[in-house]
């Protein structure tokens, strides 16, 4: 499949700016379109999500605002849940398929929860919790940690400590950085990275390269993505794409400034340029 440059450009436009707050729903749906060879009508999916938000607003009017209202609508009324049976299925990171199947990965489900919460005017953001994506909802000055993968459960400190220890070991303790907010750009990168990693694990390198292109549309100046894109395109003998990625890498400062890494990239770039002659 050749990705449409127009759709990639649209994804880039949706992710422009500082990336803190984006139209997560529209960007995630655009990612779904980019993964397909045939066009897809997104209107029914947008309408479905709008209907969930309307149902949530109605519930809030009747019962008051609470994080449990999110779970009541999204998990119970609409049947969304985490896919524990086939967690690594690529469909779990494709928002269109998540909506069709009513199940997915934590980060994919979180996009639906964040969208619904923000439509109510609530504060809503992803969290940098290790391994298991969580969100935080702010309502009337109170903040609540919500777990979209587990039926929208509101997690208390004991729950979170248990989650952390399952990932980091029995001695792990909660610390403030586990509750640092992540930008919407990083939410989208995390969603797409699930696709990239699974394709790379299967050694489906052309698909992994396309996934990297999507990640670079989301975050065009991330040096680690440019470095990997250069390496992967060189492996696929896409020399011009590899050269472009490495040149962009060398144009950046900051994290791309490690002299040893820059020297390696410069050497790879020279080899690629010689191969064009």
PDB file of N, CA, C and O in Angstrom, residues 18-22 24 118 126 133 181-189 222:
ATOM      1  N   UNK A  18       2.269  22.981  19.343  1.00  0.00           N
ATOM      2  CA  UNK A  18       3.073  22.396  20.424  1.00  0.00           C
ATOM      3  C   UNK A  18       2.655  20.978  20.777  1.00  0.00           C
ATOM      4  O   UNK A  18       3.353  20.291  21.537  1.00  0.00           O
ATOM      5  N   UNK A  19       1.513  20.518  20.251  1.00  0.00           N
ATOM      6  CA  UNK A  19       1.106  19.128  20.448  1.00  0.00           C
ATOM      7  C   UNK A  19       0.488  18.822  21.788  1.00  0.00           C
ATOM      8  O   UNK A  19       0.155  17.667  22.057  1.00  0.00           O
ATOM      9  N   UNK A  20       0.319  19.834  22.632  1.00  0.00           N
ATOM     10  CA  UNK A  20      -0.243  19.557  23.955  1.00  0.00           C
ATOM     11  C   UNK A  20      -1.699  19.126  23.863  1.00  0.00           C
ATOM     12  O   UNK A  20      -2.107  18.155  24.482  1.00  0.00           O
ATOM     13  N   UNK A  21      -2.496  19.877  23.106  1.00  0.00           N
ATOM     14  CA  UNK A  21      -3.908  19.543  22.933  1.00  0.00           C
ATOM     15  C   UNK A  21      -4.231  19.515  21.442  1.00  0.00           C
ATOM     16  O   UNK A  21      -4.084  20.522  20.751  1.00  0.00           O
ATOM     17  N   UNK A  22      -4.647  18.362  20.967  1.00  0.00           N
ATOM     18  CA  UNK A  22      -4.959  18.154  19.556  1.00  0.00           C
ATOM     19  C   UNK A  22      -6.361  17.573  19.444  1.00  0.00           C
ATOM     20  O   UNK A  22      -6.968  17.179  20.437  1.00  0.00           O
ATOM     21  N   UNK A  24      -7.633  14.677  19.047  1.00  0.00           N
ATOM     22  CA  UNK A  24      -7.169  13.296  19.123  1.00  0.00           C
ATOM     23  C   UNK A  24      -8.029  12.355  18.287  1.00  0.00           C
ATOM     24  O   UNK A  24      -7.513  11.467  17.606  1.00  0.00           O
ATOM     25  N   UNK A 118     -13.590  15.599  27.367  1.00  0.00           N
ATOM     26  CA  UNK A 118     -13.337  16.970  26.946  1.00  0.00           C
ATOM     27  C   UNK A 118     -14.589  17.618  26.370  1.00  0.00           C
ATOM     28  O   UNK A 118     -14.769  18.835  26.490  1.00  0.00           O
ATOM     29  N   UNK A 126      -3.684  12.244  29.246  1.00  0.00           N
ATOM     30  CA  UNK A 126      -3.011  10.975  29.448  1.00  0.00           C
ATOM     31  C   UNK A 126      -1.929  11.098  30.495  1.00  0.00           C
ATOM     32  O   UNK A 126      -1.439  12.198  30.777  1.00  0.00           O
ATOM     33  N   UNK A 133      -1.380   2.321  30.007  1.00  0.00           N
ATOM     34  CA  UNK A 133      -1.809   3.700  29.771  1.00  0.00           C
ATOM     35  C   UNK A 133      -3.054   4.020  30.583  1.00  0.00           C
ATOM     36  O   UNK A 133      -4.059   3.305  30.537  1.00  0.00           O
ATOM     37  N   UNK A 181       1.622  14.409  33.226  1.00  0.00           N
ATOM     38  CA  UNK A 181       0.775  14.359  32.039  1.00  0.00           C
ATOM     39  C   UNK A 181       1.609  14.183  30.777  1.00  0.00           C
ATOM     40  O   UNK A 181       2.782  14.587  30.730  1.00  0.00           O
ATOM     41  N   UNK A 182       1.040  13.562  29.776  1.00  0.00           N
ATOM     42  CA  UNK A 182       1.688  13.444  28.473  1.00  0.00           C
ATOM     43  C   UNK A 182       0.893  14.271  27.467  1.00  0.00           C
ATOM     44  O   UNK A 182      -0.321  14.439  27.595  1.00  0.00           O
ATOM     45  N   UNK A 183       1.582  14.777  26.477  1.00  0.00           N
ATOM     46  CA  UNK A 183       0.919  15.592  25.461  1.00  0.00           C
ATOM     47  C   UNK A 183       0.048  14.701  24.574  1.00  0.00           C
ATOM     48  O   UNK A 183       0.246  13.482  24.484  1.00  0.00           O
ATOM     49  N   UNK A 184      -0.901  15.324  23.908  1.00  0.00           N
ATOM     50  CA  UNK A 184      -1.721  14.574  22.950  1.00  0.00           C
ATOM     51  C   UNK A 184      -0.863  14.013  21.821  1.00  0.00           C
ATOM     52  O   UNK A 184      -1.146  12.930  21.301  1.00  0.00           O
ATOM     53  N   UNK A 185       0.191  14.737  21.450  1.00  0.00           N
ATOM     54  CA  UNK A 185       1.090  14.206  20.420  1.00  0.00           C
ATOM     55  C   UNK A 185       1.690  12.880  20.878  1.00  0.00           C
ATOM     56  O   UNK A 185       1.780  11.930  20.108  1.00  0.00           O
ATOM     57  N   UNK A 186       2.075  12.813  22.138  1.00  0.00           N
ATOM     58  CA  UNK A 186       2.663  11.572  22.641  1.00  0.00           C
ATOM     59  C   UNK A 186       1.625  10.455  22.759  1.00  0.00           C
ATOM     60  O   UNK A 186       1.964   9.274  22.642  1.00  0.00           O
ATOM     61  N   UNK A 187       0.373  10.808  23.001  1.00  0.00           N
ATOM     62  CA  UNK A 187      -0.688   9.799  22.990  1.00  0.00           C
ATOM     63  C   UNK A 187      -0.784   9.160  21.602  1.00  0.00           C
ATOM     64  O   UNK A 187      -0.840   7.931  21.460  1.00  0.00           O
ATOM     65  N   UNK A 188      -0.764   9.990  20.558  1.00  0.00           N
ATOM     66  CA  UNK A 188      -0.846   9.469  19.189  1.00  0.00           C
ATOM     67  C   UNK A 188       0.399   8.662  18.826  1.00  0.00           C
ATOM     68  O   UNK A 188       0.298   7.611  18.169  1.00  0.00           O
ATOM     69  N   UNK A 189       1.561   9.135  19.255  1.00  0.00           N
ATOM     70  CA  UNK A 189       2.786   8.370  18.988  1.00  0.00           C
ATOM     71  C   UNK A 189       2.737   7.010  19.674  1.00  0.00           C
ATOM     72  O   UNK A 189       3.157   5.993  19.098  1.00  0.00           O
ATOM     73  N   UNK A 222      11.388  14.447  15.857  1.00  0.00           N
ATOM     74  CA  UNK A 222      11.883  13.533  16.888  1.00  0.00           C
ATOM     75  C   UNK A 222      13.122  12.815  16.353  1.00  0.00           C
ATOM     76  O   UNK A 222      13.028  12.013  15.423  1.00  0.00           O
TER      77      UNK A 222
END
